[in-house]
């Protein structure tokens, strides 16, 4: 049975297999191209979404920074003049009250007072033996706690 019919039948089967393999290869190639295109589209979409997310995160960080900066600026008190910060004393019905650290106070309760350097008066004790060294209106140098950097 190895005649011309067998050879032709075998040749037809080989051609059919080759054609089938060729079709499968074409289909796989098309599937690969489609998958690559889909991946490119997904990546582009993903990059766009990631970019938008990054932009939103940046905006949120900038807003948080501005809020913290504003809060920080409110914590810094600046006096309109040079002076000394002294504890504030509240006289309430004849009682002296000095707010202590950590104490809860009512809104509006003075916590400190700033005394202008042009208003400072010093009451000092001087040895009687040194009185002859002082004269009225004389400039003197006063030192003590809380006066560092003042002249």
PDB file of C-alpha atoms in Angstrom:
ATOM      1  CA  UNK A   1       0.000   0.000   0.000  1.00  0.00           C
ATOM      2  CA  UNK A   2       2.889   2.218  -0.555  1.00  0.00           C
ATOM      3  CA  UNK A   3       1.813   3.463  -3.854  1.00  0.00           C
ATOM      4  CA  UNK A   4       1.118   6.868  -5.215  1.00  0.00           C
ATOM      5  CA  UNK A   5      -2.178   7.129  -3.343  1.00  0.00           C
ATOM      6  CA  UNK A   6      -0.471   6.537  -0.015  1.00  0.00           C
ATOM      7  CA  UNK A   7       2.207   9.087  -0.755  1.00  0.00           C
ATOM      8  CA  UNK A   8      -0.430  11.615  -1.809  1.00  0.00           C
ATOM      9  CA  UNK A   9      -2.478  10.915   1.312  1.00  0.00           C
ATOM     10  CA  UNK A  10       0.622  11.304   3.489  1.00  0.00           C
ATOM     11  CA  UNK A  11       1.526  14.503   1.675  1.00  0.00           C
ATOM     12  CA  UNK A  12      -1.998  15.858   2.195  1.00  0.00           C
ATOM     13  CA  UNK A  13      -1.847  15.006   5.897  1.00  0.00           C
ATOM     14  CA  UNK A  14       1.545  16.696   6.206  1.00  0.00           C
ATOM     15  CA  UNK A  15       0.181  19.752   4.408  1.00  0.00           C
ATOM     16  CA  UNK A  16      -2.859  19.744   6.662  1.00  0.00           C
ATOM     17  CA  UNK A  17      -0.635  19.552   9.778  1.00  0.00           C
ATOM     18  CA  UNK A  18       1.622  22.302   8.453  1.00  0.00           C
ATOM     19  CA  UNK A  19      -1.395  24.461   7.659  1.00  0.00           C
ATOM     20  CA  UNK A  20      -2.841  23.800  11.120  1.00  0.00           C
ATOM     21  CA  UNK A  21       0.540  24.594  12.764  1.00  0.00           C
ATOM     22  CA  UNK A  22       0.772  27.744  10.640  1.00  0.00           C
ATOM     23  CA  UNK A  23      -2.714  28.846  11.744  1.00  0.00           C
ATOM     24  CA  UNK A  24      -1.856  28.173  15.383  1.00  0.00           C
ATOM     25  CA  UNK A  25       1.370  30.163  15.056  1.00  0.00           C
ATOM     26  CA  UNK A  26      -0.540  33.042  13.442  1.00  0.00           C
ATOM     27  CA  UNK A  27      -3.165  32.964  16.202  1.00  0.00           C
ATOM     28  CA  UNK A  28      -0.491  32.893  18.891  1.00  0.00           C
ATOM     29  CA  UNK A  29       1.349  35.771  17.225  1.00  0.00           C
ATOM     30  CA  UNK A  30      -1.876  37.798  17.075  1.00  0.00           C
ATOM     31  CA  UNK A  31      -2.608  36.929  20.723  1.00  0.00           C
ATOM     32  CA  UNK A  32       0.904  38.073  21.660  1.00  0.00           C
ATOM     33  CA  UNK A  33       0.473  41.383  19.812  1.00  0.00           C
ATOM     34  CA  UNK A  34      -2.927  41.891  21.448  1.00  0.00           C
ATOM     35  CA  UNK A  35      -1.511  41.102  24.896  1.00  0.00           C
ATOM     36  CA  UNK A  36       1.383  43.528  24.362  1.00  0.00           C
ATOM     37  CA  UNK A  37      -1.024  46.266  23.299  1.00  0.00           C
ATOM     38  CA  UNK A  38      -3.280  45.594  26.286  1.00  0.00           C
ATOM     39  CA  UNK A  39      -0.257  45.706  28.597  1.00  0.00           C
ATOM     40  CA  UNK A  40       0.859  49.011  27.042  1.00  0.00           C
ATOM     41  CA  UNK A  41      -2.631  50.482  27.523  1.00  0.00           C
ATOM     42  CA  UNK A  42      -2.837  49.204  31.107  1.00  0.00           C
ATOM     43  CA  UNK A  43       0.638  50.532  31.907  1.00  0.00           C
ATOM     44  CA  UNK A  44      -0.200  53.908  30.380  1.00  0.00           C
ATOM     45  CA  UNK A  45      -3.445  54.019  32.330  1.00  0.00           C
ATOM     46  CA  UNK A  46      -1.609  52.899  35.459  1.00  0.00           C
ATOM     47  CA  UNK A  47       1.060  55.555  35.018  1.00  0.00           C
ATOM     48  CA  UNK A  48      -1.656  58.154  34.632  1.00  0.00           C
ATOM     49  CA  UNK A  49      -3.399  56.957  37.778  1.00  0.00           C
ATOM     50  CA  UNK A  50      -0.118  56.760  39.669  1.00  0.00           C
ATOM     51  CA  UNK A  51       0.732  60.244  38.476  1.00  0.00           C
ATOM     52  CA  UNK A  52      -2.642  61.563  39.670  1.00  0.00           C
ATOM     53  CA  UNK A  53      -2.232  59.771  42.995  1.00  0.00           C
ATOM     54  CA  UNK A  54       1.269  61.219  43.403  1.00  0.00           C
ATOM     55  CA  UNK A  55      -0.048  64.703  42.572  1.00  0.00           C
ATOM     56  CA  UNK A  56      -2.833  64.336  45.158  1.00  0.00           C
ATOM     57  CA  UNK A  57      -0.337  63.118  47.763  1.00  0.00           C
ATOM     58  CA  UNK A  58       1.888  66.109  46.978  1.00  0.00           C
ATOM     59  CA  UNK A  59      -1.050  68.502  47.338  1.00  0.00           C
ATOM     60  CA  UNK A  60      -2.013  66.880  50.663  1.00  0.00           C
ATOM     61  CA  UNK A  61       1.573  67.170  51.899  1.00  0.00           C
ATOM     62  CA  UNK A  62       1.697  70.846  50.878  1.00  0.00           C
ATOM     63  CA  UNK A  63      -1.573  71.555  52.709  1.00  0.00           C
ATOM     64  CA  UNK A  64      -0.324  69.742  55.835  1.00  0.00           C
ATOM     65  CA  UNK A  65       2.933  71.736  55.635  1.00  0.00           C
ATOM     66  CA  UNK A  66       1.045  75.045  55.431  1.00  0.00           C
ATOM     67  CA  UNK A  67      -1.177  74.063  58.384  1.00  0.00           C
ATOM     68  CA  UNK A  68       1.851  73.104  60.492  1.00  0.00           C
ATOM     69  CA  UNK A  69       3.709  76.260  59.441  1.00  0.00           C
ATOM     70  CA  UNK A  70       0.730  78.421  60.437  1.00  0.00           C
ATOM     71  CA  UNK A  71       0.414  76.612  63.772  1.00  0.00           C
ATOM     72  CA  UNK A  72       4.142  77.029  64.374  1.00  0.00           C
ATOM     73  CA  UNK A  73       3.994  80.745  63.587  1.00  0.00           C
ATOM     74  CA  UNK A  74       1.136  81.159  66.073  1.00  0.00           C
ATOM     75  CA  UNK A  75       3.317  79.656  68.800  1.00  0.00           C
ATOM     76  CA  UNK A  76       5.941  82.359  68.425  1.00  0.00           C
ATOM     77  CA  UNK A  77       5.079  85.500  70.323  1.00  0.00           C
ATOM     78  CA  UNK A  78       6.795  88.690  69.241  1.00  0.00           C
ATOM     79  CA  UNK A  79       6.632  91.775  71.394  1.00  0.00           C
ATOM     80  CA  UNK A  80       6.476  95.157  69.672  1.00  0.00           C
ATOM     81  CA  UNK A  81       9.263  96.407  71.950  1.00  0.00           C
ATOM     82  CA  UNK A  82      12.385  95.190  73.741  1.00  0.00           C
ATOM     83  CA  UNK A  83      11.693  94.053  77.248  1.00  0.00           C
ATOM     84  CA  UNK A  84      11.833  91.405  79.908  1.00  0.00           C
ATOM     85  CA  UNK A  85       9.304  88.625  80.272  1.00  0.00           C
ATOM     86  CA  UNK A  86       8.143  88.316  83.862  1.00  0.00           C
ATOM     87  CA  UNK A  87       5.550  86.084  85.438  1.00  0.00           C
ATOM     88  CA  UNK A  88       2.153  87.624  85.541  1.00  0.00           C
ATOM     89  CA  UNK A  89       0.517  88.038  88.920  1.00  0.00           C
ATOM     90  CA  UNK A  90      -3.267  88.038  89.050  1.00  0.00           C
ATOM     91  CA  UNK A  91      -4.881  89.612  92.067  1.00  0.00           C
ATOM     92  CA  UNK A  92      -8.259  87.969  92.545  1.00  0.00           C
ATOM     93  CA  UNK A  93     -10.260  89.353  95.456  1.00  0.00           C
ATOM     94  CA  UNK A  94      -7.149  90.260  97.380  1.00  0.00           C
ATOM     95  CA  UNK A  95      -5.458  86.921  96.650  1.00  0.00           C
ATOM     96  CA  UNK A  96      -2.322  86.763  94.564  1.00  0.00           C
ATOM     97  CA  UNK A  97      -2.327  83.993  91.957  1.00  0.00           C
ATOM     98  CA  UNK A  98       0.710  83.070  89.889  1.00  0.00           C
ATOM     99  CA  UNK A  99      -0.066  80.533  87.137  1.00  0.00           C
ATOM    100  CA  UNK A 100       2.180  77.498  87.539  1.00  0.00           C
ATOM    101  CA  UNK A 101       3.545  75.332  84.697  1.00  0.00           C
ATOM    102  CA  UNK A 102       0.989  72.677  83.732  1.00  0.00           C
ATOM    103  CA  UNK A 103      -1.853  74.473  85.490  1.00  0.00           C
ATOM    104  CA  UNK A 104      -5.130  74.886  83.610  1.00  0.00           C
ATOM    105  CA  UNK A 105      -6.153  78.532  83.355  1.00  0.00           C
ATOM    106  CA  UNK A 106      -9.209  80.300  81.996  1.00  0.00           C
ATOM    107  CA  UNK A 107      -9.147  82.003  78.635  1.00  0.00           C
ATOM    108  CA  UNK A 108      -7.891  85.551  79.012  1.00  0.00           C
ATOM    109  CA  UNK A 109      -5.796  84.810  82.104  1.00  0.00           C
ATOM    110  CA  UNK A 110      -2.451  86.599  81.731  1.00  0.00           C
ATOM    111  CA  UNK A 111       0.409  84.112  81.834  1.00  0.00           C
ATOM    112  CA  UNK A 112       3.248  86.591  81.524  1.00  0.00           C
ATOM    113  CA  UNK A 113       3.937  90.265  81.273  1.00  0.00           C
ATOM    114  CA  UNK A 114       6.572  92.031  79.227  1.00  0.00           C
ATOM    115  CA  UNK A 115       8.183  94.985  80.931  1.00  0.00           C
ATOM    116  CA  UNK A 116       9.842  97.528  78.661  1.00  0.00           C
ATOM    117  CA  UNK A 117      13.493  98.101  79.478  1.00  0.00           C
ATOM    118  CA  UNK A 118      12.860 101.846  79.731  1.00  0.00           C
ATOM    119  CA  UNK A 119      10.520 101.234  82.685  1.00  0.00           C
ATOM    120  CA  UNK A 120      12.689  99.042  84.876  1.00  0.00           C
ATOM    121  CA  UNK A 121      13.413 100.325  88.328  1.00  0.00           C
ATOM    122  CA  UNK A 122      15.799  98.585  90.639  1.00  0.00           C
ATOM    123  CA  UNK A 123      15.439  98.613  94.370  1.00  0.00           C
ATOM    124  CA  UNK A 124      18.738  97.504  95.840  1.00  0.00           C
ATOM    125  CA  UNK A 125      20.456  97.377  99.161  1.00  0.00           C
ATOM    126  CA  UNK A 126      23.877  98.991  99.337  1.00  0.00           C
ATOM    127  CA  UNK A 127      26.356  98.655 102.156  1.00  0.00           C
ATOM    128  CA  UNK A 128      26.719 101.899 104.064  1.00  0.00           C
ATOM    129  CA  UNK A 129      30.455 101.789 103.384  1.00  0.00           C
ATOM    130  CA  UNK A 130      29.746 101.959  99.597  1.00  0.00           C
ATOM    131  CA  UNK A 131      27.227 104.840  99.691  1.00  0.00           C
ATOM    132  CA  UNK A 132      29.931 107.409  98.957  1.00  0.00           C
ATOM    133  CA  UNK A 133      30.485 105.672  95.559  1.00  0.00           C
ATOM    134  CA  UNK A 134      26.903 106.362  94.370  1.00  0.00           C
ATOM    135  CA  UNK A 135      25.343 109.618  93.203  1.00  0.00           C
ATOM    136  CA  UNK A 136      21.795 110.417  92.052  1.00  0.00           C
ATOM    137  CA  UNK A 137      21.333 109.939  88.255  1.00  0.00           C
ATOM    138  CA  UNK A 138      24.543 107.961  88.015  1.00  0.00           C
ATOM    139  CA  UNK A 139      24.610 105.129  85.450  1.00  0.00           C
ATOM    140  CA  UNK A 140      25.204 101.732  86.989  1.00  0.00           C
ATOM    141  CA  UNK A 141      25.423  98.180  85.745  1.00  0.00           C
ATOM    142  CA  UNK A 142      22.864  95.829  87.261  1.00  0.00           C
ATOM    143  CA  UNK A 143      23.321  92.065  86.941  1.00  0.00           C
ATOM    144  CA  UNK A 144      21.198  89.195  88.070  1.00  0.00           C
ATOM    145  CA  UNK A 145      19.064  86.246  87.032  1.00  0.00           C
ATOM    146  CA  UNK A 146      16.793  87.085  84.109  1.00  0.00           C
ATOM    147  CA  UNK A 147      18.868  90.058  83.017  1.00  0.00           C
ATOM    148  CA  UNK A 148      21.260  88.239  80.676  1.00  0.00           C
ATOM    149  CA  UNK A 149      21.704  90.120  77.435  1.00  0.00           C
ATOM    150  CA  UNK A 150      20.120  93.320  78.770  1.00  0.00           C
ATOM    151  CA  UNK A 151      22.100  96.515  79.123  1.00  0.00           C
TER     152      UNK A 151
END
